[in-house]
Coordinates of C-alpha atoms and ligand atoms in Angstrom, one line a residue:
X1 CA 40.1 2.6 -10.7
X2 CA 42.9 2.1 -8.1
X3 CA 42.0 5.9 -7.3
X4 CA 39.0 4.9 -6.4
X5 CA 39.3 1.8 -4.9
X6 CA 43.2 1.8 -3.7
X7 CA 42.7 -1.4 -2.0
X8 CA 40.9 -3.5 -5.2
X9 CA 39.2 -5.1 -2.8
X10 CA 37.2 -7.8 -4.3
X11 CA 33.9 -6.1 -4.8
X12 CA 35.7 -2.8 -5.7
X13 CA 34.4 -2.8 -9.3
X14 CA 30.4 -3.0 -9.0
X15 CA 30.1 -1.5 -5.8
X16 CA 31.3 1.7 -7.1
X17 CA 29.2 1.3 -10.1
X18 CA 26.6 1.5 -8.3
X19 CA 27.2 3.7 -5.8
X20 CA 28.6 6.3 -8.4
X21 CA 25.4 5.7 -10.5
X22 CA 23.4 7.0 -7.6
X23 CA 25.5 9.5 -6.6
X24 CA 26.1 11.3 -9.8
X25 CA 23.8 10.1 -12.2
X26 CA 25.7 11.5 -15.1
X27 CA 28.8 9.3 -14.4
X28 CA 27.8 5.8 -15.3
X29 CA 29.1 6.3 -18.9
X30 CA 32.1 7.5 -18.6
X31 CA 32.9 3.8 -15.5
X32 CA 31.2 2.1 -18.0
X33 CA 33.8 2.8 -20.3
X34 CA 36.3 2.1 -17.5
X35 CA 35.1 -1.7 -18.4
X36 CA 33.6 -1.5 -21.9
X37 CA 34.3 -4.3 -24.1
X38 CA 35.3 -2.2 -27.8
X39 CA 32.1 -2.5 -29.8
X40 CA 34.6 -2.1 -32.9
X41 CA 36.5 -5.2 -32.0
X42 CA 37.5 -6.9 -35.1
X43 CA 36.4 -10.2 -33.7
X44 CA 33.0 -9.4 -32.6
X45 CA 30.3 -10.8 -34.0
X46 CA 26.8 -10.8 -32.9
X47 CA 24.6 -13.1 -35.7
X48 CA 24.4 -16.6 -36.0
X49 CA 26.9 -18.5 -38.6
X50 CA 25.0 -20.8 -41.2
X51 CA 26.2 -22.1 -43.9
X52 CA 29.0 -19.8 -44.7
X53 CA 26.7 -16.4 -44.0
X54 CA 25.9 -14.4 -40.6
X55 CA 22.3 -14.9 -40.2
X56 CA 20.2 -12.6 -37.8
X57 CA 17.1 -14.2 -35.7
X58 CA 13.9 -12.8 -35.1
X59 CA 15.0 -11.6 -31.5
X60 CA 18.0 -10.8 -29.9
X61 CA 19.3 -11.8 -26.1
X62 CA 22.0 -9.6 -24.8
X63 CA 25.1 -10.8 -23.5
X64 CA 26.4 -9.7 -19.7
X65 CA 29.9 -9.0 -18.6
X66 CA 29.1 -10.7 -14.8
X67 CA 31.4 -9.2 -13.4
X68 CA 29.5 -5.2 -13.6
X69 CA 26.0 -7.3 -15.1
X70 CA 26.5 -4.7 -18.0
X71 CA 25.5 -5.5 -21.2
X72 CA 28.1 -5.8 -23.8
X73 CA 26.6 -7.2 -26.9
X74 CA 23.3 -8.5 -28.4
X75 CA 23.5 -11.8 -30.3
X76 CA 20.8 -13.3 -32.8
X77 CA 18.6 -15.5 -30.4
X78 CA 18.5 -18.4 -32.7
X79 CA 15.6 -21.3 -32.9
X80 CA 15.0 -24.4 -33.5
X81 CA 14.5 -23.2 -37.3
X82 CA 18.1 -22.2 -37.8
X83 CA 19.1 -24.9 -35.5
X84 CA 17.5 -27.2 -38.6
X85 CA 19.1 -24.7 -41.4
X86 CA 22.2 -25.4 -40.0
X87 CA 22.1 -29.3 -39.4
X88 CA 21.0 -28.6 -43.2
X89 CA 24.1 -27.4 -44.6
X90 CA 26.5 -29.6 -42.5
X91 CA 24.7 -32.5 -44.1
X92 CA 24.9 -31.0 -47.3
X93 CA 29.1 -29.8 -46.3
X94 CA 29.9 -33.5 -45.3
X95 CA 29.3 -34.9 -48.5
X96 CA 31.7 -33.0 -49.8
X97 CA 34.0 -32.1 -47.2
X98 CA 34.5 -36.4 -46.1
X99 CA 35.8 -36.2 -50.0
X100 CA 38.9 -34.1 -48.8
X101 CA 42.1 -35.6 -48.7
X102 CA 43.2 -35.7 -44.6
X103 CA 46.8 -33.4 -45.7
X104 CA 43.9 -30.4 -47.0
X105 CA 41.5 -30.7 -44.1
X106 CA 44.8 -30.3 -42.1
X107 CA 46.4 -27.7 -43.9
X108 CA 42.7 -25.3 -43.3
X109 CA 43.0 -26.5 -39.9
X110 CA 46.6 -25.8 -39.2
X111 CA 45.2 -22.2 -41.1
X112 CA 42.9 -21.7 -38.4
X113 CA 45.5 -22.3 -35.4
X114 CA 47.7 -20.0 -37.3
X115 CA 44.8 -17.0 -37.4
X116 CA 44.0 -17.7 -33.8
X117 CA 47.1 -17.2 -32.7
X118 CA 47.8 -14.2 -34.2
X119 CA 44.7 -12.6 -33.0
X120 CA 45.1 -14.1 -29.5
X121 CA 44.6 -10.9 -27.6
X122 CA 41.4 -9.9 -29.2
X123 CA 40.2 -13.5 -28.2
X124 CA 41.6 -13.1 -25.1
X125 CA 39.3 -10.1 -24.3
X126 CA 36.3 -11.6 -25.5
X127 CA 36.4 -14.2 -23.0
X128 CA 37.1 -11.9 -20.5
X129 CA 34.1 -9.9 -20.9
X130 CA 31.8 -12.8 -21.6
X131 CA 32.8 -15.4 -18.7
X132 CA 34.9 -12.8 -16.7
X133 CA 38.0 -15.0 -16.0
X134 CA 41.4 -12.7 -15.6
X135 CA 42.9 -11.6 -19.3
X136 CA 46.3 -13.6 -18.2
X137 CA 44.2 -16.7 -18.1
X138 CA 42.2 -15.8 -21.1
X139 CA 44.8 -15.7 -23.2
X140 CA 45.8 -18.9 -21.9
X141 CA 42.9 -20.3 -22.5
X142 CA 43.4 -19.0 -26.4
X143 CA 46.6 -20.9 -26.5
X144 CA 44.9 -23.9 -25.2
X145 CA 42.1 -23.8 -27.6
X146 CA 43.9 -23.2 -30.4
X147 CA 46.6 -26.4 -29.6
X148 CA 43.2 -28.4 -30.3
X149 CA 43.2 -27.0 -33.9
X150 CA 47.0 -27.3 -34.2
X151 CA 46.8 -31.0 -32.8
X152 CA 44.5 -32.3 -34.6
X153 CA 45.4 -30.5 -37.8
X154 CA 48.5 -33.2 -37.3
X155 CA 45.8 -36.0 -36.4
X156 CA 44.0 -35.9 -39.5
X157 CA 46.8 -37.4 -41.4
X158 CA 47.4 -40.3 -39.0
X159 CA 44.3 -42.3 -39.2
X160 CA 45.2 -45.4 -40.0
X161 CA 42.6 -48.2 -40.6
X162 CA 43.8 -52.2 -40.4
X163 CA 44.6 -54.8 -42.9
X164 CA 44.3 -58.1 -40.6
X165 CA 45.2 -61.4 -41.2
X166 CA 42.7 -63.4 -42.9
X167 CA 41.2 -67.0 -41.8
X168 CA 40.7 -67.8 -45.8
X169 CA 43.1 -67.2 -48.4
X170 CA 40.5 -66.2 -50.9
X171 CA 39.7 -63.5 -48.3
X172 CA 41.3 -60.3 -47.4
X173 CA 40.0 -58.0 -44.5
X174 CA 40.0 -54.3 -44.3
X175 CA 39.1 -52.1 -41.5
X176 CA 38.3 -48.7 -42.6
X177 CA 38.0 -45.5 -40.6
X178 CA 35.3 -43.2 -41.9
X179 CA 34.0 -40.1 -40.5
X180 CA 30.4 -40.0 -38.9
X181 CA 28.9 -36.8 -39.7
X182 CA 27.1 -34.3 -38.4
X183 CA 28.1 -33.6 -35.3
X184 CA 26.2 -31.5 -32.4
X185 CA 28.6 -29.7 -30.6
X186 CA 26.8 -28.4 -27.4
X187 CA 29.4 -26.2 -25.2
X188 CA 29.7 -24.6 -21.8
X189 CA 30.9 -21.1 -20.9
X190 CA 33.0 -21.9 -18.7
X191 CA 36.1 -22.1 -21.2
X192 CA 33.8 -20.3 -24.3
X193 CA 36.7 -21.0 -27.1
X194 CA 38.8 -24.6 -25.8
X195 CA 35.8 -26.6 -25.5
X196 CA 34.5 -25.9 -28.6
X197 CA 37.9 -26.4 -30.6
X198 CA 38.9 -29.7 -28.1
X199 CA 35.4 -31.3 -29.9
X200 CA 35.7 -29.2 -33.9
X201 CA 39.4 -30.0 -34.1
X202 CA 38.8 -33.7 -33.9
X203 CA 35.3 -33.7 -35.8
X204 CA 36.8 -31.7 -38.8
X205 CA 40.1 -33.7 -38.7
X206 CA 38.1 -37.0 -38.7
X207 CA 36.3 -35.6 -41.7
X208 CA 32.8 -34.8 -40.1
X209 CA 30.8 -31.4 -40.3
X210 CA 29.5 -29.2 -37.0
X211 CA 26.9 -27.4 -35.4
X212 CA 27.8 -25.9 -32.6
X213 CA 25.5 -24.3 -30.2
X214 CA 27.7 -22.5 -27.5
X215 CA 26.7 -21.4 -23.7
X216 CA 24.5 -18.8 -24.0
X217 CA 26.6 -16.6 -21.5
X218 CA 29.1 -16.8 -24.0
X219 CA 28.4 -17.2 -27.4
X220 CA 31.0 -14.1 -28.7
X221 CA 34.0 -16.2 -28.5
X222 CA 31.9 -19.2 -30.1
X223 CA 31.0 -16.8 -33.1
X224 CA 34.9 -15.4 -33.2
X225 CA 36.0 -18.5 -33.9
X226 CA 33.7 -18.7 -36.9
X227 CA 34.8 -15.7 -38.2
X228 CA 38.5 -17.3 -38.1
X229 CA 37.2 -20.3 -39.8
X230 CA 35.9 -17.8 -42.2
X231 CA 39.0 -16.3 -42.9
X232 CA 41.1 -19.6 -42.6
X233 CA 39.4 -21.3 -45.6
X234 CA 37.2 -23.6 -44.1
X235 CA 34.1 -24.4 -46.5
X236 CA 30.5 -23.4 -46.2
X237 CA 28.4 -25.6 -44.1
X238 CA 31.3 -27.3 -42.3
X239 CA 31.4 -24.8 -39.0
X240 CA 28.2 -23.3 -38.0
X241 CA 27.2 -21.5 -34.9
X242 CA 24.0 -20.9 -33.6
X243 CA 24.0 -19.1 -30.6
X244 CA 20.8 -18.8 -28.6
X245 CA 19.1 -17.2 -24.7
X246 CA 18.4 -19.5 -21.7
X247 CA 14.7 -19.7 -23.1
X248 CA 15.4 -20.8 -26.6
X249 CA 18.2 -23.6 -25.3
X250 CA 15.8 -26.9 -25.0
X251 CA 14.1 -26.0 -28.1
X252 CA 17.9 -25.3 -30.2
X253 CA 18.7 -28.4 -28.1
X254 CA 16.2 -31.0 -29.2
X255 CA 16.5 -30.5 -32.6
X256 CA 20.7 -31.0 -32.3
X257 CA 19.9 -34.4 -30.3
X258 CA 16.8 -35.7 -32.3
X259 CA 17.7 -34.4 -36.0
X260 CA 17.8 -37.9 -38.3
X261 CA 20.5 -36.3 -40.1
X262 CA 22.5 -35.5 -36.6
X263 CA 25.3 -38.6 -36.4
X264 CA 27.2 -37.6 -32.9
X265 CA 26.5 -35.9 -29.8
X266 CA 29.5 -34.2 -28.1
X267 CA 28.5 -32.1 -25.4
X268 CA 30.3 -30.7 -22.0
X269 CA 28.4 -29.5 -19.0
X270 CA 26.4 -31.1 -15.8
X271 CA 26.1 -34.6 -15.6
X272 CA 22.3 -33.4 -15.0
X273 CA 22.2 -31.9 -18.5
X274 CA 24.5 -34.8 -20.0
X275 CA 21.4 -36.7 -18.9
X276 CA 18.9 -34.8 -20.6
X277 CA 20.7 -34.9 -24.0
X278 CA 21.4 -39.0 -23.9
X279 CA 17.8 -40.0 -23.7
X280 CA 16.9 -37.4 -26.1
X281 CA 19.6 -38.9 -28.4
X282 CA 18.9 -42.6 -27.9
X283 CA 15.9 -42.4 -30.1
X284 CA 17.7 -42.2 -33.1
X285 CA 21.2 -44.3 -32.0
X286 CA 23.2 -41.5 -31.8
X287 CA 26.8 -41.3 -30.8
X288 CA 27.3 -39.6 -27.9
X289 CA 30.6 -38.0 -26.4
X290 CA 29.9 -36.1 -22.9
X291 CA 32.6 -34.4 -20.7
X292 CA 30.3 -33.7 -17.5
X293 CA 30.7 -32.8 -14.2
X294 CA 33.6 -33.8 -11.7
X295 CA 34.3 -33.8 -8.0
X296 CA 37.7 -34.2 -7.6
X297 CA 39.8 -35.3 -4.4
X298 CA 43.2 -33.5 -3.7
X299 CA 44.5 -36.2 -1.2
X300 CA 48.2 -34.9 0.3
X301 CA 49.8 -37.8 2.2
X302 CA 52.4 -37.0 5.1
X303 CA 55.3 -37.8 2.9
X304 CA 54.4 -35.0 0.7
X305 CA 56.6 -32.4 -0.3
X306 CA 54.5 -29.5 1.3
X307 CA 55.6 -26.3 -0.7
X308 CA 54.7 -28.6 -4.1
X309 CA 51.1 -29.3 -2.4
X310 CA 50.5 -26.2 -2.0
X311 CA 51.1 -24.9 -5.4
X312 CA 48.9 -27.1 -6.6
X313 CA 46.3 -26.8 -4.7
X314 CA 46.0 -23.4 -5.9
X315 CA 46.7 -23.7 -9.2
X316 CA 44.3 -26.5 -9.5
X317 CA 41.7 -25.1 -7.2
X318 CA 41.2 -21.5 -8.0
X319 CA 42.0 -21.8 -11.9
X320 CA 38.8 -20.1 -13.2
X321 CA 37.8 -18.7 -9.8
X322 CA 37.2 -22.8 -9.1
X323 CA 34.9 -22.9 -11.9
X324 CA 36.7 -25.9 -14.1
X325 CA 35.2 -29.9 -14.3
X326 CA 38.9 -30.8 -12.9
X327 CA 39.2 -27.9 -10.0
X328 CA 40.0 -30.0 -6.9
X329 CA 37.0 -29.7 -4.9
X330 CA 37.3 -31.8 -1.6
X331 CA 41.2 -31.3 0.0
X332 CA 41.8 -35.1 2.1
X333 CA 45.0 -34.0 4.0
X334 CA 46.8 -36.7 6.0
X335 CA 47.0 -35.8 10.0
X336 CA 51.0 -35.3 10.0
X337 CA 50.8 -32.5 7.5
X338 CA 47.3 -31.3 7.6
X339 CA 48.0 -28.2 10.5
X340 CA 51.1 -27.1 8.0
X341 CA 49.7 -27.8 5.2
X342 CA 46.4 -25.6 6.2
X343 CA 48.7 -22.4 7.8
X344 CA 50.6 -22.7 4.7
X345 CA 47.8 -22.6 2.4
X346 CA 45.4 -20.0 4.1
X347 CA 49.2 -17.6 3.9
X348 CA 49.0 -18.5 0.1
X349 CA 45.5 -17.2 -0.7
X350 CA 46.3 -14.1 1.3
X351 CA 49.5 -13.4 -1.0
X352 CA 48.2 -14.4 -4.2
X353 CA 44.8 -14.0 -4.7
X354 CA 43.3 -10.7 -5.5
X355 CA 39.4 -10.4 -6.7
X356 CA 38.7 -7.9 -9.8
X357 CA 37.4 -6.9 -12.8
X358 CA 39.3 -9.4 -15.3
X359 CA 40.5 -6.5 -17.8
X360 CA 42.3 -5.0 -14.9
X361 CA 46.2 -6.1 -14.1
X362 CA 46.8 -8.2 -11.6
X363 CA 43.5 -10.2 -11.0
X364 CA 43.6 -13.3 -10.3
X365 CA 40.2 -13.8 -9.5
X366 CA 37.0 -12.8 -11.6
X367 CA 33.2 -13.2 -10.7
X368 CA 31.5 -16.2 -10.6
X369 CA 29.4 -17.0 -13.8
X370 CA 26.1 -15.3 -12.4
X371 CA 24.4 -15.0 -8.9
X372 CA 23.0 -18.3 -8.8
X373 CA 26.8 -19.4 -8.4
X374 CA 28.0 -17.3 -5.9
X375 CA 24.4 -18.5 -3.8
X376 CA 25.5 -22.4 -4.4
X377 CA 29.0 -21.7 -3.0
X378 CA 27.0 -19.7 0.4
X379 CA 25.0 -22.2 0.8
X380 CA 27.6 -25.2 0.9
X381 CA 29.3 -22.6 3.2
X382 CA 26.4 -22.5 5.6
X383 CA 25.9 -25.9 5.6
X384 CA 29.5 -26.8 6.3
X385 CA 29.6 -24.2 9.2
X386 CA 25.9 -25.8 10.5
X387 CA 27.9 -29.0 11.2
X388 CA 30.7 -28.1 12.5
X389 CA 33.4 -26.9 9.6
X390 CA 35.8 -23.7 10.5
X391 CA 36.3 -21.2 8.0
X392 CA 39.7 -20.0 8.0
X393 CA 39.7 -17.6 5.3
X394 CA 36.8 -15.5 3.1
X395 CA 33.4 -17.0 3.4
X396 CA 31.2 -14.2 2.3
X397 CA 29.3 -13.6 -1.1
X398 CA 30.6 -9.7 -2.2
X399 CA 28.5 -8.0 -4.2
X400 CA 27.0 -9.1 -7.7
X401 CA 28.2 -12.6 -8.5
X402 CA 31.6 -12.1 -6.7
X403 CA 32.3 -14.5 -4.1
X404 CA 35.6 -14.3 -1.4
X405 CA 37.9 -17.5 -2.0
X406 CA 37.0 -19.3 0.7
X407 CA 39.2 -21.8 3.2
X408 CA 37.2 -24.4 5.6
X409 CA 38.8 -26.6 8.3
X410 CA 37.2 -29.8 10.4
X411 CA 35.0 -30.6 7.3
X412 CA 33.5 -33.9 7.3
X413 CA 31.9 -35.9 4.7
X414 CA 28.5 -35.1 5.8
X415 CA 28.8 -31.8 4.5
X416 CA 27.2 -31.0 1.3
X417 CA 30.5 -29.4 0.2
X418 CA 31.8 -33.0 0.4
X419 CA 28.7 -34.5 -1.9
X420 CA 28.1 -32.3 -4.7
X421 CA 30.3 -30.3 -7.1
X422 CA 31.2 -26.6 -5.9
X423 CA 32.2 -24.6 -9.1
X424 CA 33.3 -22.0 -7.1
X425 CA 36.4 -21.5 -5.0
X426 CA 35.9 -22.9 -2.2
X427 CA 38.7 -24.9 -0.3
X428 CA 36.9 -27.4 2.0
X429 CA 39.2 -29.5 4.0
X430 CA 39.3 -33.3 5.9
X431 CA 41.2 -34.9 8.0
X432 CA 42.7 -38.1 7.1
X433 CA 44.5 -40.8 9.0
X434 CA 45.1 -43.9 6.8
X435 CA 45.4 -44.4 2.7
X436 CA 42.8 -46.9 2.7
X437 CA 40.5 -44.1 4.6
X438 CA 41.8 -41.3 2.2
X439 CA 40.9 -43.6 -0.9
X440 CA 37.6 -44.6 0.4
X441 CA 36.4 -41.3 1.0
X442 CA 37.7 -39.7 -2.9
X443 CA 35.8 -42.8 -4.7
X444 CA 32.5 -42.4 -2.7
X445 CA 30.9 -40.4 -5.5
X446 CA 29.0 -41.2 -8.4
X447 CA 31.1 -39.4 -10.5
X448 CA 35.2 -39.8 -11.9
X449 CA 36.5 -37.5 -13.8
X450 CA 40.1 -35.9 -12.4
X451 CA 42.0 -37.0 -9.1
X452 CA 45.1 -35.7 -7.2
X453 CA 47.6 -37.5 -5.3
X454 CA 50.5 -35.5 -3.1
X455 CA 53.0 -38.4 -1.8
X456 CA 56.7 -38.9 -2.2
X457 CA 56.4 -42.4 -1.4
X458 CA 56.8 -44.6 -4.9
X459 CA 54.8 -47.4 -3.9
X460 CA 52.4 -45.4 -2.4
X461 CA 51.9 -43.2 -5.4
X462 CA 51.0 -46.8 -7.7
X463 CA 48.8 -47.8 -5.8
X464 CA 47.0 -45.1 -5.2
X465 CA 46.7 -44.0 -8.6
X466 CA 45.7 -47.1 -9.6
X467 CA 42.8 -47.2 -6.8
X468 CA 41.3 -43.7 -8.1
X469 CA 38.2 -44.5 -9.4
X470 CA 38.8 -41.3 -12.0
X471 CA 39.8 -40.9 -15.6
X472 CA 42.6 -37.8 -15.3
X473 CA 45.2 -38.3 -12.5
X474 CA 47.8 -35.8 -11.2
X475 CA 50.3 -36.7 -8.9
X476 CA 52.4 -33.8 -7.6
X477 CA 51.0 -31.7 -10.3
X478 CA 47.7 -29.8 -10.2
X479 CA 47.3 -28.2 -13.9
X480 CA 47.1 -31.5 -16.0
X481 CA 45.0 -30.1 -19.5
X482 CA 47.4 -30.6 -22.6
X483 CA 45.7 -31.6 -26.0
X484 CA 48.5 -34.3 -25.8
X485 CA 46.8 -36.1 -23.5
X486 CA 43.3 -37.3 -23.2
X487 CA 40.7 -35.9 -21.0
X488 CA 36.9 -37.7 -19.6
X489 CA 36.1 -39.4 -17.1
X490 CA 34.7 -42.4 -15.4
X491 CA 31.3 -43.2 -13.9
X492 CA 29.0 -40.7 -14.0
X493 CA 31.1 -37.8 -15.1
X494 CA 30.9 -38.8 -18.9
X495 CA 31.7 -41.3 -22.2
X496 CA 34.6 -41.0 -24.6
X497 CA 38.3 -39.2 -24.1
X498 CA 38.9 -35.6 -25.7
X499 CA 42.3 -34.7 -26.6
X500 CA 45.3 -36.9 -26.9
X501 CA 45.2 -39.8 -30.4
X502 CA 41.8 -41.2 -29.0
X503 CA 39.8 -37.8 -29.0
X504 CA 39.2 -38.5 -32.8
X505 CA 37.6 -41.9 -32.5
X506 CA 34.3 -40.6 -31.6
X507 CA 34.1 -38.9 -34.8
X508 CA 35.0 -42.4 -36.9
X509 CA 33.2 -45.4 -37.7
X510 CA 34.7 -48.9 -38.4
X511 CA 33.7 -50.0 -41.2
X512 CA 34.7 -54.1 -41.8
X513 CA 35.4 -54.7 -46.0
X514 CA 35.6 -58.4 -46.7
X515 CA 37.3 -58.5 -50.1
X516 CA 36.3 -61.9 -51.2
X517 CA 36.7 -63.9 -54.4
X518 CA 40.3 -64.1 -55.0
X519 CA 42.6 -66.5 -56.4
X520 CA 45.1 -67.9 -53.7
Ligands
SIN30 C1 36.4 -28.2 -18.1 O1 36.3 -27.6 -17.1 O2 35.5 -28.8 -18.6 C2 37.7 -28.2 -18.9 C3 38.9 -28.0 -18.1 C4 40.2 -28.3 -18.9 O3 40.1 -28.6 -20.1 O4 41.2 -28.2 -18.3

């Protein structure tokens, strides 16, 4: 590839598809190959998992590596008729897999981390091809995922109930934990494997069964991961998959937030969508856990160690090519640092950043998810440059769904860069003078979910992160994910903490015994 693009410039990788398809129409195989995804992969499966068996659909939908638009796999395009076989068999799984002790349902867990991890490359590919994010972050998205299934694996033996002191001494008072139940777990593709292990870890731990529908850009690491529950020992019934197109989505989606025999649903994605799936669920009382979207402020006061600001702003900005719920999307920088602090980050994305196929060393920056990203990103570009906003560095859509990491200056909060989440990377940047400015402009959104805070001032630092109106706070750090701790947000960006010893209570009841009758 180099040979033909010494430069990898960002676009190098569909541009010369194409132009090498018109050119030589014999050649596409062999550059296809260049990029192919091995059909033989161990881990690749392509039907839906129900009840313990790969089940094929009428139809197929293929799935697209965005960053060539190729087609790498086709994948049963389940309904809402397997959606309903599936919520079948996890009711029918709970009864008996609630009846576990919590050391055996850790144990298979523990199995399962155990398998992913030793077949972390093969994941890491898949979620290379499918979401197109760099193989170096892949597999660190592998080693993420599976510290949900190692976490939790310990969790399930620590749920403790309560005896409390009783008012009457013929009286004795329990509190019980007991699982749910079914659980929808309704993922995005934006991390294919984590965010379906951060929500199964807990709901198997806790003692409930799963259906999980994943994002239909990426169902192949969705469907891995049942193949490693497979293998791991996990019963029939307990983990199912159905993965499904864009068309078949509201239908497969219905009957996860409206079955009867559905208990919770946990689902990450838009706040838009989180919407959708709450009033669908209210009918029947369901639980609901939803991790959705974010717009987070990156506020560096003057006092801030600069070389440490700037780290994290790119580790926490272009992680995913910007496409994370906690990627910093509006940069406050106070007026005593800001000129610095912009030179010093603009040098930063010229050293670091380098736009590729994922598969190929040394990317750091894959496509966006599919053209209709890369056009959101433009547009807020536009916009910004409309009213008045610089652009320092990038600014341009490449070809395909590849977008050029992008550095604006002078941005003010009229922008619609400064209103809306980007999911893309895109660095827009305001000038600040006071603290009570800077925290006035990160809270004026409807949504909460992570915040950063730059500042070696102690009492600054309290304050402010006490004043963020968010749920996940990083100061001096911008990479903040562990399963250690928990992760959701405030306001509009969700309900209920993944992660950390709270990420099983959605998946548990209370249950209040009085145990009357006896004889002080
Ligand atoms: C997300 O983008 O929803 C998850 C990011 C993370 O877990 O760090």
């Amino acid at each position: 590839m180099s040979r033909l693009c010494p430069s990898m410039s960002p676009v190098c990788v569909p541009r010369t598809l194409r132009l090498l398809r018109q050119l030589f129409p014999g050649l596409p195989a062999a550059m296809q190959r260049l990029y192919s995804l091995d059909v033989s992969a161990p881990l690749l499966r392509t039907q839906g998992y129900v009840d313990g068996r790969w089940v094929s659909a009428a139809s197929v939908f293929p799935v697209l590596d965005p960053a060539t638009g190729q087609e790498i796999a086709r994948v049963s395009d389940c309904g809402p008729a397997e959606a309903k076989q599936a919520v079948d068999a996890a009711f029918k799984a709970f009864q008996s897999w609630k009846q576990r002790s919590a050391k055996e349902r850790s144990v298979l867990l523990r199995r399962w981390f155990d398998l992913m991890t030793n077949h972390k490359e093969e994941l890491a590919r898949l979620i290379t091809f499918e979401c197109g994010k760099p193989l170096q972050e892949s597999l660190s998205e592998v080693a993420y995922s599976a510290s949900f299934l190692e976490w939790f694996s310990e969790e399930a033996r620590r749920v403790y109930g309560d005896i409390v002191p009783s008012p009457n001494k013929d009286r004795k008072i329990l509190l019980l934990k007991q699982p749910v139940g079914v659980s929808s777990i309704i993922t995005p593709w934006n991390f294919p494997s984590a965010m379906i292990t951060r929500k199964v870890g807990a709901a198997l731990a806790a003692g409930c069964t799963v259906v999980v529908k994943p994002a239909e850009d990426t169902p192949l690491s969705a469907l891995a991961l049942a193949e490693l529950a497979e293998q791991a020992g996990i019963p029939a019934g307990v983990f199912n998959v159905v993965p499904c197109s864009r068309e078949k989505t509201p239908s497969v989606g219905e009957v996860l937030c409206t079955d009867p025999l559905v208990a919770i649903v946990s689902f990450t994605g838009s706040t838009a969508t989180g919407k959708v799936l709450l009033r669908m669920a209210a009918d029947t009382v369901k639980k609901a856990s939803m991790e959705l979207g974010g717009h987070a402020p990156f506020i560096v006061f003057d006092s801030a160690d600069i070389d440490v600001a700037v780290r994290g702003a790119m580790a926490s900005k272009f992680r995913n090519s910007g496409q994370t719920c906690v990627c910093s999307n509006r940069f406050l920088v106070q007026s005593g640092i800001h000129d610095r602090f912009v030179e010093q980050l603009g040098r930063a994305m010229d050293a670091e950043l380098r736009l590729g196929h994922g598969s190929e060393p040394g990317t750091t920056q894959g496509p966006l998810i599919n053209s209709r990203a890369a056009e959101k990103v433009v547009q807020q570009v536009s916009d910004a440059v409309s009213r008045g906003a610089k652009v320092l560095k990038g600014g341009k859509r490449l070809d395909g769904s590849f977008m050029e990491p992008t550095l604006l200056a002078d941005v003010t909060t009229d922008m619609l860069c400064t209103k809306e989440e980007t999911f893309g990377p895109l660095l827009p940047v305001i000038r600040f003078n006071t603290e009570e400015e800077a925290l006035a402009i990160a809270n004026a959104s409807n949504v909460g979910l992570a915040g950063y805070c730059y500042s070696q001032d102690v009492s600054q630092i309290w304050r402010v992160m006490e004043a963020l109106e968010t749920g996940i706070v990083g100061i001096n750090e911008g990479l903040l994910s562990t399963p250690e701790a928990s992760f959701g947000g405030v306001k509009e960006s969700g309900l209920g903490r993944e992660g950390s010893k709270y990420g099983i209570d959605d998946y548990l009841d209370v249950k209040y015994v009085c145990f009357g009758g006896l004889k002080p």
